[in-house]
Short mmCIF file of C-alpha atoms and ligand atoms in Angstrom, two decimals:
data_model
loop_
_atom_site.label_atom_id
_atom_site.label_comp_id
_atom_site.label_asym_id
_atom_site.label_seq_id
_atom_site.Cartn_x
_atom_site.Cartn_y
_atom_site.Cartn_z
CA UNK O 898 117.28 107.22 60.18
CA UNK O 899 117.23 104.40 62.25
CA UNK O 900 113.92 103.57 64.03
CA UNK O 901 113.31 101.61 66.76
CA UNK O 902 110.54 99.02 65.83
CA UNK O 903 108.76 96.96 67.92
CA UNK O 904 108.82 93.31 66.74
CA UNK O 905 106.44 91.41 69.02
CA UNK O 906 104.76 91.52 72.68
CA UNK O 907 104.42 89.11 75.53
CA UNK O 908 102.90 89.11 79.27
CA UNK O 909 102.77 87.44 82.57
CA UNK O 910 100.29 87.30 85.47
CA UNK O 911 100.31 85.69 88.83
CA UNK O 912 98.28 82.61 89.20
CA UNK O 913 96.06 84.35 91.86
CA UNK O 914 93.13 86.49 90.83
CA UNK O 915 92.06 88.62 93.66
CA UNK O 916 88.22 90.61 93.01
CA UNK O 917 87.38 93.61 94.90
CA UNK O 918 84.90 91.55 97.04
CA UNK O 919 88.06 89.34 98.43
CA UNK O 920 89.37 92.26 99.75
CA UNK O 921 86.49 93.68 101.35
CA UNK O 922 86.97 90.43 103.46
CA UNK O 923 90.24 91.97 104.44
CA UNK O 924 89.83 95.76 104.85
CA UNK O 925 86.83 98.03 105.40
CA UNK O 926 86.11 98.49 101.79
CA UNK O 927 83.91 97.51 98.88
CA UNK O 928 83.23 96.62 95.37
CA UNK O 929 81.33 99.62 94.81
CA UNK O 930 83.74 102.08 96.42
CA UNK O 931 86.41 100.78 94.66
CA UNK O 932 84.88 100.47 91.11
CA UNK O 933 83.36 103.95 91.52
CA UNK O 934 86.65 105.82 92.50
CA UNK O 935 88.99 103.67 90.58
CA UNK O 936 87.23 101.48 87.96
CA UNK O 937 88.97 98.79 89.53
CA UNK O 938 87.51 95.36 89.65
CA UNK O 939 89.88 92.51 90.07
CA UNK O 940 93.86 92.41 90.17
CA UNK O 941 96.38 89.49 90.29
CA UNK O 942 98.44 88.97 93.05
CA UNK O 943 101.69 87.05 92.91
CA UNK O 944 102.23 83.91 95.45
CA UNK O 945 105.08 83.48 97.31
CA UNK O 946 107.14 81.85 94.94
CA UNK O 947 106.04 84.00 92.14
CA UNK O 948 108.78 87.32 92.03
CA UNK O 949 109.19 89.78 90.13
CA UNK O 950 112.12 87.87 88.26
CA UNK O 951 109.86 84.95 87.81
CA UNK O 952 107.13 86.96 85.81
CA UNK O 953 109.59 89.24 83.91
CA UNK O 954 111.16 85.90 82.37
CA UNK O 955 107.57 84.65 81.45
CA UNK O 956 106.74 87.63 79.61
CA UNK O 957 110.24 88.01 78.18
CA UNK O 958 109.71 84.88 76.80
CA UNK O 959 106.32 85.65 75.29
CA UNK O 960 107.76 88.55 73.94
CA UNK O 961 110.69 86.76 72.23
CA UNK O 962 108.50 84.25 70.65
CA UNK O 963 105.80 86.68 69.31
CA UNK O 964 108.87 88.27 67.96
CA UNK O 965 110.24 85.07 66.20
CA UNK O 966 113.31 85.74 67.95
CA UNK O 967 116.32 83.87 70.13
CA UNK O 968 117.78 84.96 73.14
CA UNK O 969 121.04 85.10 71.10
CA UNK O 970 119.67 88.15 69.03
CA UNK O 971 119.33 90.24 72.16
CA UNK O 972 121.82 92.58 72.52
CA UNK O 973 120.36 94.30 75.98
CA UNK O 974 117.80 94.03 78.45
CA UNK O 975 116.22 96.68 80.58
CA UNK O 976 113.92 95.96 83.24
CA UNK O 977 111.57 98.69 84.46
CA UNK O 978 110.78 98.13 88.21
CA UNK O 979 110.45 99.60 91.82
CA UNK O 980 109.94 95.98 93.21
CA UNK O 981 113.37 94.56 92.46
CA UNK O 982 114.05 90.72 93.82
CA UNK O 983 117.15 92.19 95.67
CA UNK O 984 118.51 95.19 96.62
CA UNK O 985 121.32 94.32 94.45
CA UNK O 986 122.23 92.43 92.13
CA UNK O 987 119.61 93.99 89.40
CA UNK O 988 116.78 91.58 88.64
CA UNK O 989 117.32 92.41 85.10
CA UNK O 990 120.68 90.64 85.32
CA UNK O 991 118.88 87.61 87.05
CA UNK O 992 116.35 87.31 84.07
CA UNK O 993 119.54 87.60 81.46
CA UNK O 994 120.95 84.70 83.11
CA UNK O 995 117.11 82.88 83.40
CA UNK O 996 117.29 83.17 79.78
CA UNK O 997 120.71 81.82 79.24
CA UNK O 998 122.28 84.79 77.75
CA UNK O 999 125.89 85.25 78.35
CA UNK O 1000 126.80 88.29 76.33
CA UNK O 1001 125.69 91.76 76.26
CA UNK O 1002 124.23 93.79 79.13
CA UNK O 1003 121.22 93.99 81.25
CA UNK O 1004 120.39 96.65 83.90
CA UNK O 1005 117.21 97.82 85.72
CA UNK O 1006 115.84 101.33 85.40
CA UNK O 1007 113.47 102.91 88.36
CA UNK O 1008 111.07 105.54 87.41
CA UNK O 1009 107.84 103.82 89.39
CA UNK O 1010 104.53 103.97 87.14
CA UNK O 1011 106.40 105.55 84.66
CA UNK O 1012 109.30 103.07 84.40
CA UNK O 1013 108.13 101.01 81.62
CA UNK O 1014 107.85 104.40 79.34
CA UNK O 1015 111.27 105.34 80.34
CA UNK O 1016 113.06 101.98 79.73
CA UNK O 1017 111.58 102.19 75.85
CA UNK O 1018 112.98 105.54 75.42
CA UNK O 1019 116.53 104.38 76.93
CA UNK O 1020 116.06 101.38 74.22
CA UNK O 1021 115.47 103.91 71.81
CA UNK O 1022 118.45 105.80 72.75
CA UNK O 1023 120.48 102.49 72.45
CA UNK O 1024 119.50 101.77 69.73
CA UNK O 1025 119.58 105.32 67.51
CA UNK O 1026 122.89 105.61 68.80
CA UNK O 1027 123.96 102.37 66.95
CA UNK O 1028 125.09 100.82 70.58
CA UNK O 1029 122.39 98.14 70.45
CA UNK O 1030 120.64 96.28 67.45
CA UNK O 1031 117.65 94.51 69.52
CA UNK O 1032 116.83 95.50 73.07
CA UNK O 1033 114.00 93.26 75.33
CA UNK O 1034 112.15 96.28 77.02
CA UNK O 1035 110.70 94.40 80.38
CA UNK O 1036 108.21 96.03 83.16
CA UNK O 1037 107.77 93.74 85.98
CA UNK O 1038 106.37 94.48 89.37
CA UNK O 1039 105.02 92.67 92.76
CA UNK O 1040 103.57 96.14 94.37
CA UNK O 1041 101.48 93.25 96.76
CA UNK O 1042 105.02 92.99 98.17
CA UNK O 1043 105.26 96.97 99.57
CA UNK O 1044 101.96 97.44 100.08
CA UNK O 1045 100.21 97.99 103.77
CA UNK O 1046 97.87 95.17 103.62
CA UNK O 1047 96.05 97.36 106.40
CA UNK O 1048 95.64 100.61 104.67
CA UNK O 1049 92.66 100.41 102.58
CA UNK O 1050 93.45 103.69 100.70
CA UNK O 1051 96.02 102.23 98.90
CA UNK O 1052 95.85 98.56 98.95
CA UNK O 1053 92.94 98.51 96.87
CA UNK O 1054 94.40 99.95 93.80
CA UNK O 1055 97.12 98.13 93.38
CA UNK O 1056 98.24 94.48 91.54
CA UNK O 1057 101.19 92.20 90.12
CA UNK O 1058 102.38 91.41 86.53
CA UNK O 1059 104.59 91.96 83.92
CA UNK O 1060 105.00 92.79 80.08
CA UNK O 1061 107.75 92.62 77.77
CA UNK O 1062 108.34 94.13 74.33
CA UNK O 1063 111.34 93.34 71.81
CA UNK O 1064 112.63 96.36 70.24
CA UNK O 1065 114.84 96.34 67.08
CA UNK O 1066 116.88 98.70 64.77
CA UNK O 1067 115.24 99.27 61.58
CA UNK O 1068 116.11 102.02 58.31
CA UNK O 1069 113.08 104.39 58.45
CA UNK O 1070 113.31 107.48 55.98
CA UNK O 1071 112.43 110.32 58.92
CA UNK O 1072 108.73 110.67 57.96
CA UNK O 1073 105.88 110.00 60.26
CA UNK O 1074 104.52 107.35 58.61
CA UNK O 1075 108.01 105.48 59.45
CA UNK O 1076 107.30 102.17 61.65
CA UNK O 1077 108.74 102.46 64.95
CA UNK O 1078 109.08 104.75 67.81
CA UNK O 1079 108.54 108.38 66.48
CA UNK O 1080 109.01 110.44 69.58
CA UNK O 1081 109.58 110.50 73.19
CA UNK O 1082 109.38 112.55 76.00
CA UNK O 1083 110.66 112.20 79.60
CA UNK O 1084 109.74 114.43 83.00
CA UNK O 1085 110.68 114.42 86.42
CA UNK O 1086 110.02 116.47 89.38
CA UNK O 1087 111.25 115.31 93.05
CA UNK O 1088 109.40 118.30 94.76
CA UNK O 1089 106.69 115.80 94.72
CA UNK O 1090 108.24 113.03 96.44
CA UNK O 1091 106.04 113.10 99.63
CA UNK O 1092 102.83 112.59 97.52
CA UNK O 1093 103.80 108.92 96.54
CA UNK O 1094 106.75 107.25 97.90
CA UNK O 1095 108.01 104.11 99.77
CA UNK O 1096 108.78 104.72 103.37
CA UNK O 1097 111.90 102.42 103.87
CA UNK O 1098 114.75 101.29 101.87
CA UNK O 1099 118.55 100.49 101.96
CA UNK O 1100 120.09 103.90 103.31
CA UNK O 1101 117.43 105.11 105.39
CA UNK O 1102 115.79 102.35 107.15
CA UNK O 1103 117.37 99.04 106.15
CA UNK O 1104 113.85 97.59 105.55
CA UNK O 1105 111.89 97.54 102.11
CA UNK O 1106 108.80 99.80 103.63
CA UNK O 1107 105.63 100.37 102.47
CA UNK O 1108 103.52 102.27 99.89
CA UNK O 1109 102.50 105.74 101.04
CA UNK O 1110 100.38 108.08 98.92
CA UNK O 1111 98.13 111.24 99.07
CA UNK O 1112 95.34 110.06 96.54
CA UNK O 1113 94.01 113.37 96.02
CA UNK O 1114 97.18 115.14 95.54
CA UNK O 1115 98.24 112.41 92.88
CA UNK O 1116 94.92 112.94 91.34
CA UNK O 1117 95.33 116.78 91.02
CA UNK O 1118 98.82 116.96 89.34
CA UNK O 1119 98.07 113.90 87.21
CA UNK O 1120 96.01 115.12 84.15
CA UNK O 1121 97.83 118.42 84.03
CA UNK O 1122 100.96 116.54 83.56
CA UNK O 1123 100.01 113.55 81.32
CA UNK O 1124 98.37 116.31 78.81
CA UNK O 1125 101.78 118.57 78.90
CA UNK O 1126 103.98 115.70 77.97
CA UNK O 1127 101.45 114.35 75.23
CA UNK O 1128 101.10 117.84 73.83
CA UNK O 1129 104.82 117.79 73.79
CA UNK O 1130 105.11 114.67 71.45
CA UNK O 1131 102.19 115.89 69.24
CA UNK O 1132 103.88 119.02 68.92
CA UNK O 1133 107.35 117.36 68.19
CA UNK O 1134 105.52 115.49 65.38
CA UNK O 1135 102.93 117.39 64.05
CA UNK O 1136 100.26 114.71 64.64
CA UNK O 1137 97.38 115.03 66.68
CA UNK O 1138 94.86 113.05 68.75
CA UNK O 1139 92.98 112.42 65.41
CA UNK O 1140 95.73 110.69 63.83
CA UNK O 1141 96.32 107.86 66.59
CA UNK O 1142 94.66 104.57 66.43
CA UNK O 1143 94.98 103.70 70.09
CA UNK O 1144 95.77 105.63 73.55
CA UNK O 1145 97.71 102.75 75.68
CA UNK O 1146 98.10 104.88 78.95
CA UNK O 1147 99.82 103.82 82.59
CA UNK O 1148 96.34 101.78 83.63
CA UNK O 1149 96.04 103.80 87.35
CA UNK O 1150 92.69 104.86 87.58
CA UNK O 1151 89.64 104.87 85.12
CA UNK O 1152 88.86 108.64 85.89
CA UNK O 1153 92.39 110.01 85.20
CA UNK O 1154 92.63 108.07 81.80
CA UNK O 1155 88.74 109.34 80.88
CA UNK O 1156 89.72 112.81 81.90
CA UNK O 1157 93.26 112.86 80.14
CA UNK O 1158 91.92 111.39 77.13
CA UNK O 1159 88.76 114.01 77.16
CA UNK O 1160 91.23 117.15 77.37
CA UNK O 1161 92.93 115.52 74.61
CA UNK O 1162 90.12 115.13 72.32
CA UNK O 1163 90.93 111.24 72.44
CA UNK O 1164 87.81 109.51 71.29
CA UNK O 1165 86.89 106.98 74.07
CA UNK O 1166 87.34 103.94 71.40
CA UNK O 1167 90.89 104.53 70.86
CA UNK O 1168 91.25 104.55 74.79
CA UNK O 1169 92.51 100.67 75.50
CA UNK O 1170 91.61 100.51 79.46
CA UNK O 1171 92.53 97.75 81.26
CA UNK O 1172 92.52 98.81 84.91
CA UNK O 1173 89.45 96.67 85.81
CA UNK O 1174 91.10 93.93 84.86
CA UNK O 1175 94.61 94.70 86.47
CA UNK O 1176 94.52 97.37 88.92
CA UNK O 1177 97.71 99.61 88.64
CA UNK O 1178 100.60 97.31 88.01
CA UNK O 1179 102.97 100.10 87.69
CA UNK O 1180 105.62 99.67 85.20
CA UNK O 1181 103.93 96.60 83.79
CA UNK O 1182 100.71 98.21 83.35
CA UNK O 1183 101.43 99.78 79.73
CA UNK O 1184 102.90 96.48 78.11
CA UNK O 1185 99.93 94.33 80.23
CA UNK O 1186 97.44 95.95 78.37
CA UNK O 1187 99.71 96.24 74.95
CA UNK O 1188 99.18 92.25 75.53
CA UNK O 1189 95.44 92.73 75.63
CA UNK O 1190 95.02 94.85 72.65
CA UNK O 1191 97.12 92.42 70.61
CA UNK O 1192 95.32 89.44 71.65
CA UNK O 1193 92.11 90.91 70.91
CA UNK O 1194 92.69 92.19 67.68
CA UNK O 1195 92.86 95.50 68.26
CA UNK O 1196 96.17 96.51 68.04
CA UNK O 1197 97.74 95.73 64.64
CA UNK O 1198 101.22 96.44 62.28
CA UNK O 1199 101.11 100.02 61.13
CA UNK O 1200 98.64 101.71 63.83
CA UNK O 1201 99.70 104.69 65.46
CA UNK O 1202 100.20 104.05 69.23
CA UNK O 1203 100.50 106.76 72.31
CA UNK O 1204 101.71 105.56 75.21
CA UNK O 1205 101.92 107.56 78.43
CA UNK O 1206 102.74 107.02 81.74
CA UNK O 1207 102.69 109.14 85.43
CA UNK O 1208 104.00 107.75 88.82
CA UNK O 1209 106.00 108.08 91.67
CA UNK O 1210 108.88 111.33 92.10
CA UNK O 1211 106.87 112.63 90.15
CA UNK O 1212 107.97 110.90 86.99
CA UNK O 1213 106.09 111.27 83.85
CA UNK O 1214 106.56 110.83 79.86
CA UNK O 1215 104.99 110.05 76.95
CA UNK O 1216 105.76 107.80 73.45
CA UNK O 1217 104.59 107.78 69.99
CA UNK O 1218 105.19 104.72 68.26
CA UNK O 1219 103.99 103.52 64.77
CA UNK O 1220 103.26 99.26 65.25
N1 ACO X 122 87.11 101.93 100.49
C1 ACO X 122 86.25 102.71 100.98
N2 ACO X 122 86.34 103.78 101.61
C2 ACO X 122 87.61 104.14 101.24
C3 ACO X 122 88.84 103.53 100.74
C4 ACO X 122 88.09 102.00 100.36
N3 ACO X 122 89.36 101.45 100.39
N4 ACO X 122 89.83 104.38 100.89
C5 ACO X 122 89.72 105.67 101.08
N5 ACO X 122 88.23 105.61 101.81
C6 ACO X 122 87.58 106.26 102.44
C7 ACO X 122 88.44 107.69 102.88
O1 ACO X 122 88.69 107.26 104.47
C8 ACO X 122 87.32 108.86 102.93
O2 ACO X 122 86.39 108.69 104.15
P1 ACO X 122 85.88 109.86 104.72
O3 ACO X 122 85.44 111.06 103.76
O4 ACO X 122 85.27 109.24 105.90
O5 ACO X 122 86.72 110.68 105.20
C9 ACO X 122 86.51 109.06 101.68
O6 ACO X 122 86.86 107.24 101.19
C10 ACO X 122 87.04 109.48 100.88
O7 ACO X 122 88.59 109.54 100.78
P2 ACO X 122 89.39 110.00 99.52
O8 ACO X 122 90.97 109.73 99.52
O9 ACO X 122 89.05 111.83 99.26
O10 ACO X 122 88.75 109.44 98.13
P3 ACO X 122 88.75 110.04 96.55
O11 ACO X 122 87.77 109.96 96.33
O12 ACO X 122 90.03 110.85 96.64
O13 ACO X 122 89.91 108.17 95.57
C11 ACO X 122 91.62 107.67 95.37
C12 ACO X 122 90.91 107.99 96.51
C13 ACO X 122 91.12 106.78 94.74
C14 ACO X 122 92.64 106.84 95.65
C15 ACO X 122 91.77 108.88 94.27
O14 ACO X 122 92.56 109.88 95.15
C16 ACO X 122 92.63 108.58 93.18
O15 ACO X 122 92.49 107.77 92.32
N6 ACO X 122 94.23 109.09 93.22
C17 ACO X 122 94.95 108.80 92.24
C18 ACO X 122 96.09 107.98 92.79
C19 ACO X 122 96.82 107.11 92.02
O16 ACO X 122 96.02 106.22 91.08
N7 ACO X 122 97.84 106.60 92.27
C20 ACO X 122 98.51 105.31 91.69
C21 ACO X 122 99.71 105.64 91.85
S1 ACO X 122 100.17 107.20 90.98
C22 ACO X 122 100.04 106.75 89.12
O17 ACO X 122 100.11 105.58 89.16
C23 ACO X 122 99.56 107.69 88.42
#
């Protein structure tokens, strides 16, 4: 059986670090409020010369170097983003060009904060169907560009960044001790659109728009949706919370992550938490957290990793992968 094995990973952060105290000089907020409600202490914000394509390209190059592959080895690039450089062409195609790739294909995928999980699942499907052998999966965002910097209820929550992985087709035996993606589960429900959306777009306002969120409503649904899709992943594989080595969730809010881990009986020492360093970087948050756990020596070959995300749409999903 063909498995999609993660060969390497990489990340890129913008140059400028913005602390909660820095934000408190711009809007009526405080470090205490932000930390208590979200766990966030700082975030990186892109300068005008740092775009989604720039950050995505840097993360992609780091992931290819870590995987020990050249651009000639890649047949597909999937970029998860909700903050593309242009309405079209896809930012993935721009990154493809910057990387000097003339063959294969590249496209963007839009599932907001669940984007990386959706992109990784799509890559797995391409690999399992034999349509690609090595895929670059990138999550890159410049959410600072779509924030309303007058709205303290949203602007304190998000940050910019990018992360990437290289996924390769390898033979497995079809058991849960195989390396690679063991199962993935995606969900969406458009009836929740008004709870988290951007109030602009080419076909409506002809503007880019700003992020709008009913924070309490999002919070209310997040834990139930996250645990539901993770239970589906456990049911599909016969694995349980005890079997996983690392839980790497989308990094939106410490309270959502803690509540989900508790409900699923995942021990707190298995949770990779980076929301305090990066804020919510949407589709980039999981690969940025992967990079942290790789670099500090926690995440190693053979580890069983549970990835999970939930975001605008709503969209949500989970992937179980053996590193
Ligand atoms: N600084 C200080 N005070 C603030 C701020 C701020 N930045 N923002 C809001 N407040 C005030 C409000 O005005 C309100 O004041 P009031 O009581 O006088 O009216 C008070 O704080 C409480 O506001 P709530 O919105 O009720 O605060 P809550 O405890 O719900 O926390 C938060 C807000 C952090 C947004 C929370 O609802 C949350 O985390 N929701 C999940 C949203 C999320 O993570 N979204 C990310 C995208 S989706 C995803 O990735 C899963």
